[in-house]
Amino acid sequence: LGRSSSSSGRFKAGRRGSTMNAIQNLPEHQKPELMRNLETMQLRDSLRMYNHLVEICFADCVRGFRSKALDAKEETCVSSCAEKYIKLTQRVGYRFAEHQAAQGAPPSS
């Protein structure tokens, strides 16, 4: 992920700072609603990720419907697929957080 120029980096950091100030300056009676909305958005994102994981791993691993249960090969495939997906998702999250932190850090001279 590339670094932005120092002027745009300061702009983005300033904009993020003003957003945080706006949240902190939110009237107390509106904060619970904001928190509920954030929790709802996080739940929606988690369910979307889970559904995507199921779709990918099912399509890649399940080959037949001869029985209710997965056979040993399918079960191994699904476990491996889910593990890879979760690790990839975590890695992307960490990289995004690093990128966000770099954007908010003062430019190095």
XYZ file of N, CA and C in Angstrom:
327
model
N 0.846 -1.176 0.000
C 0.000 0.000 0.000
C 0.888 1.233 0.000
N 0.671 2.086 -0.927
C 1.531 3.247 -1.061
C 1.200 4.338 -0.065
N 2.178 5.167 0.165
C 2.001 6.295 1.065
C 1.548 7.515 0.284
N 0.642 8.261 0.822
C 0.172 9.457 0.143
C 1.143 10.597 0.409
N 1.001 11.651 -0.360
C 1.861 12.812 -0.156
C 1.592 13.400 1.222
N 2.554 14.161 1.726
C 2.421 14.665 3.092
C 1.222 15.592 3.241
N 0.904 16.375 2.206
C -0.227 17.283 2.353
C -1.548 16.526 2.396
N -1.710 15.513 1.525
C -2.970 14.768 1.566
C -3.035 13.901 2.812
N -1.868 13.411 3.301
C -1.844 12.629 4.539
C -2.311 13.464 5.709
N -1.870 14.729 5.754
C -2.320 15.624 6.823
C -3.812 15.896 6.694
N -4.299 16.049 5.447
C -5.720 16.298 5.238
C -6.542 15.130 5.752
N -6.134 13.895 5.369
C -6.885 12.716 5.803
C -6.845 12.575 7.314
N -5.663 12.800 7.920
C -5.557 12.692 9.373
C -6.428 13.751 10.035
N -6.446 14.958 9.468
C -7.267 16.026 10.017
C -8.735 15.707 9.917
N -9.142 15.141 8.787
C -10.551 14.787 8.595
C -10.963 13.707 9.582
N -10.090 12.708 9.791
C -10.392 11.642 10.733
C -10.488 12.213 12.143
N -9.582 13.149 12.465
C -9.619 13.782 13.775
C -10.906 14.545 13.993
N -11.377 15.239 12.960
C -12.623 15.993 13.101
C -13.815 15.063 13.253
N -13.760 13.893 12.618
C -14.833 12.906 12.776
C -14.870 12.405 14.217
N -13.689 12.116 14.773
C -13.632 11.655 16.161
C -14.133 12.746 17.102
N -13.771 13.997 16.834
C -14.260 15.101 17.662
C -15.775 15.208 17.572
N -16.307 15.010 16.363
C -17.752 15.088 16.185
C -18.459 14.008 17.000
N -17.891 12.813 17.021
C -18.481 11.721 17.812
C -18.397 12.041 19.298
N -17.245 12.534 19.729
C -17.076 12.870 21.145
C -17.997 14.018 21.559
N -18.276 14.912 20.624
C -19.135 16.061 20.927
C -20.620 15.760 20.744
N -20.923 14.537 20.369
C -22.307 14.131 20.192
C -23.037 14.223 21.532
N -24.248 14.731 21.542
C -24.995 14.794 22.809
C -25.144 13.399 23.421
N -25.079 13.338 24.717
C -25.110 12.054 25.443
C -26.325 11.200 25.073
N -27.474 11.822 24.862
C -28.685 11.047 24.566
C -28.628 10.396 23.175
N -27.714 10.848 22.286
C -27.595 10.252 20.950
C -26.528 9.161 20.883
N -25.648 9.110 21.860
C -24.557 8.129 21.840
C -25.050 6.681 21.890
N -26.046 6.342 22.724
C -26.526 4.948 22.714
C -27.059 4.515 21.349
N -27.759 5.400 20.661
C -28.277 5.058 19.333
C -27.132 4.843 18.346
N -26.118 5.695 18.425
C -24.941 5.534 17.568
C -24.281 4.185 17.830
N -24.130 3.828 19.104
C -23.506 2.549 19.457
C -24.345 1.374 18.949
N -25.662 1.463 19.056
C -26.531 0.396 18.526
C -26.357 0.262 17.016
N -26.293 1.401 16.332
C -26.110 1.368 14.879
C -24.766 0.758 14.502
N -23.719 1.093 15.237
C -22.406 0.512 14.971
C -22.411 -0.995 15.211
N -23.045 -1.422 16.300
C -23.137 -2.854 16.599
C -23.914 -3.581 15.508
N -24.985 -2.983 15.014
C -25.771 -3.583 13.938
C -24.935 -3.713 12.675
N -24.177 -2.677 12.358
C -23.315 -2.726 11.173
C -22.254 -3.807 11.313
N -21.660 -3.936 12.509
C -20.646 -4.962 12.735
C -21.252 -6.359 12.621
N -22.442 -6.548 13.163
C -23.112 -7.843 13.067
C -23.398 -8.185 11.609
N -23.906 -7.212 10.859
C -24.189 -7.415 9.441
C -22.929 -7.812 8.676
N -21.829 -7.117 8.961
C -20.559 -7.433 8.296
C -20.075 -8.832 8.661
N -20.216 -9.197 9.925
C -19.799 -10.533 10.360
C -20.627 -11.609 9.670
N -21.936 -11.414 9.594
C -22.799 -12.389 8.928
C -22.496 -12.475 7.441
N -22.234 -11.335 6.826
C -21.879 -11.316 5.404
C -20.589 -12.102 5.160
N -19.591 -11.886 6.044
C -18.329 -12.616 5.925
C -18.540 -14.114 6.113
N -19.323 -14.484 7.120
C -19.602 -15.894 7.392
C -20.305 -16.541 6.193
N -21.311 -15.871 5.655
C -22.029 -16.415 4.501
C -21.111 -16.582 3.297
N -20.222 -15.618 3.098
C -19.265 -15.701 1.994
C -18.335 -16.897 2.195
N -17.864 -17.091 3.417
C -17.013 -18.234 3.750
C -17.731 -19.545 3.432
N -18.964 -19.661 3.863
C -19.734 -20.883 3.627
C -19.906 -21.133 2.126
N -20.254 -20.093 1.381
C -20.438 -20.237 -0.071
C -19.164 -20.700 -0.759
N -18.040 -20.072 -0.422
C -16.765 -20.420 -1.062
C -16.369 -21.850 -0.726
N -16.366 -22.183 0.548
C -15.911 -23.506 0.968
C -16.860 -24.605 0.495
N -18.145 -24.331 0.501
C -19.104 -25.320 0.006
C -18.871 -25.585 -1.480
N -18.728 -24.527 -2.254
C -18.530 -24.674 -3.697
C -17.224 -25.400 -4.010
N -16.178 -25.132 -3.225
C -14.881 -25.761 -3.480
C -14.783 -27.191 -2.979
N -15.511 -27.541 -1.935
C -15.261 -28.804 -1.242
C -16.349 -29.864 -1.372
N -17.591 -29.467 -1.461
C -18.674 -30.446 -1.457
C -18.955 -30.882 -2.892
N -18.834 -32.173 -3.129
C -18.943 -32.711 -4.486
C -20.217 -33.509 -4.741
N -20.861 -33.929 -3.714
C -22.049 -34.743 -3.944
C -23.010 -34.662 -2.777
N -24.198 -35.190 -3.020
C -25.241 -35.160 -1.994
C -25.768 -36.567 -1.738
N -24.848 -37.524 -1.702
C -25.254 -38.912 -1.490
C -25.650 -39.177 -0.043
N -25.183 -38.333 0.890
C -25.548 -38.525 2.291
C -25.689 -37.164 2.963
N -26.268 -37.183 4.172
C -26.448 -35.942 4.925
C -25.121 -35.384 5.407
N -24.198 -36.267 5.745
C -22.917 -35.865 6.336
C -21.844 -35.707 5.258
N -20.865 -34.888 5.578
C -19.713 -34.757 4.693
C -18.845 -36.002 4.818
N -18.216 -36.414 3.720
C -17.269 -37.512 3.850
C -15.950 -36.944 4.387
N -15.011 -37.798 4.705
C -13.762 -37.363 5.346
C -12.999 -36.364 4.473
N -12.961 -36.602 3.183
C -12.237 -35.712 2.271
C -12.886 -34.323 2.234
N -14.214 -34.288 2.167
C -14.939 -33.017 2.158
C -14.732 -32.265 3.481
N -14.784 -33.010 4.585
C -14.616 -32.394 5.898
C -13.233 -31.759 6.038
N -12.206 -32.466 5.589
C -10.847 -31.933 5.626
C -10.739 -30.690 4.759
N -11.334 -30.747 3.581
C -11.307 -29.615 2.652
C -11.998 -28.395 3.260
N -13.165 -28.593 3.845
C -13.917 -27.483 4.438
C -13.127 -26.867 5.596
N -12.537 -27.693 6.439
C -11.740 -27.177 7.564
C -10.561 -26.361 7.072
N -9.862 -26.890 6.085
C -8.712 -26.177 5.524
C -9.137 -24.875 4.858
N -10.214 -24.918 4.103
C -10.737 -23.737 3.420
C -11.129 -22.657 4.425
N -11.846 -23.035 5.464
C -12.290 -22.068 6.477
C -11.087 -21.463 7.193
N -10.113 -22.301 7.531
C -8.917 -21.807 8.209
C -8.172 -20.792 7.345
N -8.012 -21.107 6.065
C -7.335 -20.182 5.146
C -8.107 -18.874 5.019
N -9.418 -18.965 4.897
C -10.252 -17.772 4.747
C -10.140 -16.875 5.978
N -10.196 -17.482 7.157
C -10.119 -16.715 8.402
C -8.745 -16.060 8.537
N -7.682 -16.809 8.240
C -6.333 -16.236 8.317
C -6.171 -15.088 7.323
N -6.684 -15.262 6.118
C -6.602 -14.204 5.115
C -7.369 -12.966 5.579
N -8.561 -13.167 6.105
C -9.376 -12.052 6.578
C -8.666 -11.307 7.706
N -8.054 -12.042 8.632
C -7.305 -11.413 9.718
C -6.125 -10.623 9.174
N -5.413 -11.224 8.236
C -4.241 -10.540 7.671
C -4.652 -9.248 6.963
N -5.723 -9.304 6.202
C -6.214 -8.106 5.526
C -6.601 -7.050 6.559
N -7.249 -7.461 7.632
C -7.622 -6.536 8.699
C -6.409 -5.879 9.337
N -5.362 -6.678 9.607
C -4.142 -6.130 10.191
C -3.474 -5.139 9.241
N -3.410 -5.500 7.956
C -2.793 -4.609 6.969
C -3.586 -3.316 6.844
N -4.914 -3.410 6.882
C -5.749 -2.222 6.814
C -5.485 -1.325 8.019
N -5.392 -1.929 9.204
C -5.119 -1.157 10.421
C -3.746 -0.489 10.331
N -2.747 -1.215 9.810
C -1.421 -0.628 9.632
C -1.482 0.551 8.672
N -2.213 0.373 7.592
C -2.346 1.447 6.605
C -3.038 2.661 7.224
N -4.099 2.433 7.977
C -4.812 3.530 8.631
C -3.901 4.255 9.617
N -3.106 3.481 10.376
C -2.190 4.084 11.343
C -1.133 4.919 10.608
N -0.632 4.401 9.491
C 0.367 5.138 8.705
C -0.228 6.425 8.144
N -1.477 6.390 7.752
C -2.140 7.579 7.216
C -2.315 8.642 8.294
N -2.515 8.204 9.525
C -2.730 9.138 10.623
C -1.432 9.613 11.255
N -0.315 8.922 10.976
C 0.966 9.306 11.553
C 1.519 10.540 10.849
N 2.245 11.384 11.573
C 2.840 12.542 10.917
C 3.859 12.089 9.877
N 3.970 12.786 8.748
C 4.898 12.372 7.712
C 6.333 12.418 8.227
N 7.126 11.394 7.823
C 8.525 11.362 8.255
C 9.357 12.260 7.352
N 10.378 12.879 7.938
C 11.218 13.809 7.177
C 12.428 13.123 6.632
